[in-house]
Amino acid sequence: MGQPAAAAVAKDLAELRARRHEYTEEEYRARLARLPSRIDIEVEATPGHTVGMRRITIGRRTEAVAILAPGHTEGQMHVIVPVVHQGETHKLLAWSGNDNADATAQYAVSADYVQGLAGPEGADTFINTHAYQGGVFSHLRALKANPAAPNPMITGRSGVRRHIEIFGHAHRALAQRLIGGTWKRM
């Protein structure tokens, strides 16, 4: 079936909100829950650049930052979103890795941009959606085995900065090797 168009979902949501007074709170929440939950998020690139950001509101009170930061694909996105672990709120940077050697230079630029946002936005937790590129699988297994244990993905702001720096430096180095001809593709 595919994802519904963002405009159609927005229209349905606006109509439901306009008629909210016609429903009890329970009926309204039930109708709201039936609306498609996935919506396209469009983030415009900053003029003259390939990157950009947009604040989005999820529900009534949750604010997230959607980040356009191309790497392995032109529309690659990252997000900074509040999460709660053991009763404490953290800001999670959901990062998407890169397996495309042809996009290394752009990925390095994107890493710099994300790093410039992550600190001021208070990102103190990091997860790479390409879980095989780090310890995410073992971290998740450890958390499942002992939910009361410290969360290894909560690295603090300096840990998030280090993760992004590693990705940026590695891709700058790979880009130079590709230019210099010292990298052989597998």
CSV table of C-alpha atoms in Angstrom, one decimal:
chain,number,residue,atom,x,y,z
A,1,MET,CA,0.0,0.0,0.0
A,2,GLY,CA,2.8,2.5,0.7
A,3,GLN,CA,2.9,5.6,2.8
A,4,PRO,CA,0.1,8.1,2.5
A,5,ALA,CA,0.8,11.5,1.0
A,6,ALA,CA,1.7,14.1,3.7
A,7,ALA,CA,-0.8,16.6,2.3
A,8,ALA,CA,-3.7,14.1,2.6
A,9,VAL,CA,-2.8,13.2,6.2
A,10,ALA,CA,-2.5,16.9,7.1
A,11,LYS,CA,-5.9,17.6,5.5
A,12,ASP,CA,-7.5,14.7,7.5
A,13,LEU,CA,-5.9,15.8,10.7
A,14,ALA,CA,-7.0,19.5,10.2
A,15,GLU,CA,-10.6,18.3,9.6
A,16,LEU,CA,-10.5,16.1,12.7
A,17,ARG,CA,-9.2,19.0,14.8
A,18,ALA,CA,-11.8,21.4,13.4
A,19,ARG,CA,-14.6,18.9,14.5
A,20,ARG,CA,-13.0,18.0,17.8
A,21,HIS,CA,-15.9,19.6,19.7
A,22,GLU,CA,-18.3,17.0,18.2
A,23,TYR,CA,-16.5,14.1,20.0
A,24,THR,CA,-15.9,13.0,23.6
A,25,GLU,CA,-12.2,12.9,24.5
A,26,GLU,CA,-12.2,9.2,24.1
A,27,GLU,CA,-13.8,9.3,20.7
A,28,TYR,CA,-11.4,12.0,19.5
A,29,ARG,CA,-8.4,10.0,20.6
A,30,ALA,CA,-9.7,6.9,18.9
A,31,ARG,CA,-10.3,8.8,15.6
A,32,LEU,CA,-6.8,10.4,16.0
A,33,ALA,CA,-5.3,7.0,16.4
A,34,ARG,CA,-6.9,5.8,13.2
A,35,LEU,CA,-5.1,8.4,11.1
A,36,PRO,CA,-1.9,7.2,9.4
A,37,SER,CA,1.0,7.9,11.7
A,38,ARG,CA,3.7,8.2,9.1
A,39,ILE,CA,4.0,11.5,7.4
A,40,ASP,CA,6.6,12.8,4.9
A,41,ILE,CA,8.7,15.5,6.4
A,42,GLU,CA,10.2,17.9,4.0
A,43,VAL,CA,13.3,19.8,5.0
A,44,GLU,CA,14.5,22.5,2.7
A,45,ALA,CA,18.3,22.8,2.2
A,46,THR,CA,19.8,26.0,3.5
A,47,PRO,CA,20.3,28.3,0.5
A,48,GLY,CA,23.6,27.6,-1.2
A,49,HIS,CA,24.1,24.3,0.7
A,50,THR,CA,23.0,20.7,0.6
A,51,VAL,CA,22.0,20.5,4.3
A,52,GLY,CA,19.2,21.9,6.4
A,53,MET,CA,17.0,21.4,9.5
A,54,ARG,CA,13.4,21.8,10.6
A,55,ARG,CA,11.8,21.7,14.0
A,56,ILE,CA,8.8,19.4,14.1
A,57,THR,CA,6.1,18.9,16.7
A,58,ILE,CA,5.0,15.4,17.5
A,59,GLY,CA,1.8,15.2,19.4
A,60,ARG,CA,1.1,18.1,21.7
A,61,ARG,CA,4.4,18.7,23.5
A,62,THR,CA,7.2,16.8,21.9
A,63,GLU,CA,9.6,18.8,19.7
A,64,ALA,CA,12.1,17.1,17.5
A,65,VAL,CA,14.7,18.3,15.0
A,66,ALA,CA,14.7,16.8,11.5
A,67,ILE,CA,18.0,17.2,9.8
A,68,LEU,CA,18.6,17.0,6.1
A,69,ALA,CA,22.2,15.7,5.8
A,70,PRO,CA,22.8,13.8,2.6
A,71,GLY,CA,25.3,11.0,2.6
A,72,HIS,CA,24.5,7.6,1.1
A,73,THR,CA,21.3,9.1,-0.5
A,74,GLU,CA,20.4,12.6,-1.5
A,75,GLY,CA,17.5,12.9,1.0
A,76,GLN,CA,19.3,11.3,3.9
A,77,MET,CA,17.8,12.4,7.3
A,78,HIS,CA,18.9,12.3,10.9
A,79,VAL,CA,16.7,13.3,13.8
A,80,ILE,CA,17.2,14.6,17.3
A,81,VAL,CA,14.3,13.5,19.5
A,82,PRO,CA,13.7,13.4,23.3
A,83,VAL,CA,13.6,10.0,24.8
A,84,VAL,CA,13.2,8.8,28.4
A,85,HIS,CA,15.5,6.1,30.0
A,86,GLN,CA,14.9,5.2,33.6
A,87,GLY,CA,12.8,8.2,34.2
A,88,GLU,CA,15.3,10.7,32.9
A,89,THR,CA,14.9,12.6,29.6
A,90,HIS,CA,17.7,12.6,27.1
A,91,LYS,CA,18.1,13.9,23.5
A,92,LEU,CA,18.7,11.1,21.1
A,93,LEU,CA,20.5,11.7,17.8
A,94,ALA,CA,19.3,9.0,15.4
A,95,TRP,CA,22.2,8.9,12.9
A,96,SER,CA,22.2,7.1,9.6
A,97,GLY,CA,25.5,5.7,8.4
A,98,ASN,CA,27.1,5.6,4.9
A,99,ASP,CA,28.1,2.6,2.8
A,100,ASN,CA,28.5,4.6,-0.4
A,101,ALA,CA,32.1,5.4,-1.2
A,102,ASP,CA,31.0,7.8,-3.9
A,103,ALA,CA,29.3,10.0,-1.4
A,104,THR,CA,32.2,10.3,1.1
A,105,ALA,CA,32.9,14.0,0.6
A,106,GLN,CA,29.2,15.0,1.0
A,107,TYR,CA,28.9,12.7,4.0
A,108,ALA,CA,31.8,14.5,5.7
A,109,VAL,CA,30.1,17.9,5.1
A,110,SER,CA,26.9,16.5,6.5
A,111,ALA,CA,28.7,15.2,9.6
A,112,ASP,CA,30.0,18.7,10.2
A,113,TYR,CA,26.6,20.2,9.9
A,114,VAL,CA,25.0,17.6,12.2
A,115,GLN,CA,27.7,18.1,14.8
A,116,GLY,CA,27.0,21.9,14.7
A,117,LEU,CA,23.4,21.2,15.6
A,118,ALA,CA,23.8,18.3,18.0
A,119,GLY,CA,25.7,20.2,20.7
A,120,PRO,CA,23.3,23.2,20.9
A,121,GLU,CA,20.3,20.9,20.7
A,122,GLY,CA,21.6,19.0,23.7
A,123,ALA,CA,22.0,15.6,22.0
A,124,ASP,CA,23.5,13.3,24.7
A,125,THR,CA,22.5,9.9,23.3
A,126,PHE,CA,23.6,8.3,20.0
A,127,ILE,CA,22.3,5.5,17.9
A,128,ASN,CA,23.4,4.6,14.4
A,129,THR,CA,20.6,3.2,12.3
A,130,HIS,CA,23.2,1.1,10.5
A,131,ALA,CA,23.6,-1.0,13.6
A,132,TYR,CA,26.4,-3.1,12.2
A,133,GLN,CA,28.7,0.0,12.0
A,134,GLY,CA,29.0,0.1,15.8
A,135,GLY,CA,28.0,-1.8,19.0
A,136,VAL,CA,24.3,-1.2,18.7
A,137,PHE,CA,23.3,-4.9,18.5
A,138,SER,CA,25.3,-5.8,21.6
A,139,HIS,CA,24.1,-2.7,23.5
A,140,LEU,CA,20.5,-3.5,22.8
A,141,ARG,CA,21.0,-7.2,23.9
A,142,ALA,CA,22.6,-6.0,27.1
A,143,LEU,CA,19.8,-3.5,27.8
A,144,LYS,CA,17.2,-6.2,27.2
A,145,ALA,CA,19.0,-8.6,29.5
A,146,ASN,CA,19.3,-5.9,32.3
A,147,PRO,CA,17.0,-2.9,31.8
A,148,ALA,CA,18.2,-1.4,35.0
A,149,ALA,CA,21.8,-1.2,33.7
A,150,PRO,CA,23.3,2.1,32.5
A,151,ASN,CA,22.4,2.7,28.8
A,152,PRO,CA,25.6,2.5,26.8
A,153,MET,CA,24.1,4.7,24.1
A,154,ILE,CA,23.8,7.6,26.5
A,155,THR,CA,27.3,8.9,26.0
A,156,GLY,CA,26.8,12.6,27.0
A,157,ARG,CA,27.3,15.5,24.7
A,158,SER,CA,31.0,14.9,24.3
A,159,GLY,CA,30.4,11.2,23.4
A,160,VAL,CA,27.9,12.2,20.7
A,161,ARG,CA,30.4,14.8,19.4
A,162,ARG,CA,33.1,12.1,19.2
A,163,HIS,CA,30.9,9.7,17.3
A,164,ILE,CA,30.1,12.3,14.7
A,165,GLU,CA,33.8,13.4,14.5
A,166,ILE,CA,34.9,9.8,13.8
A,167,PHE,CA,32.4,9.5,10.9
A,168,GLY,CA,33.4,12.9,9.5
A,169,HIS,CA,37.1,12.3,9.7
A,170,ALA,CA,36.9,8.8,8.3
A,171,HIS,CA,34.9,10.0,5.3
A,172,ARG,CA,37.2,13.0,4.7
A,173,ALA,CA,40.1,10.5,4.7
A,174,LEU,CA,38.3,8.1,2.4
A,175,ALA,CA,37.4,11.0,0.0
A,176,GLN,CA,41.1,11.9,-0.2
A,177,ARG,CA,42.1,8.3,-0.9
A,178,LEU,CA,39.6,8.1,-3.7
A,179,ILE,CA,40.9,11.4,-5.2
A,180,GLY,CA,44.5,10.2,-4.8
A,181,GLY,CA,43.7,6.8,-6.3
A,182,THR,CA,45.0,4.8,-3.2
A,183,TRP,CA,41.6,3.3,-2.4
A,184,LYS,CA,40.6,0.1,-4.2
A,185,ARG,CA,36.9,-0.7,-4.2
A,186,MET,CA,36.0,-4.2,-3.1
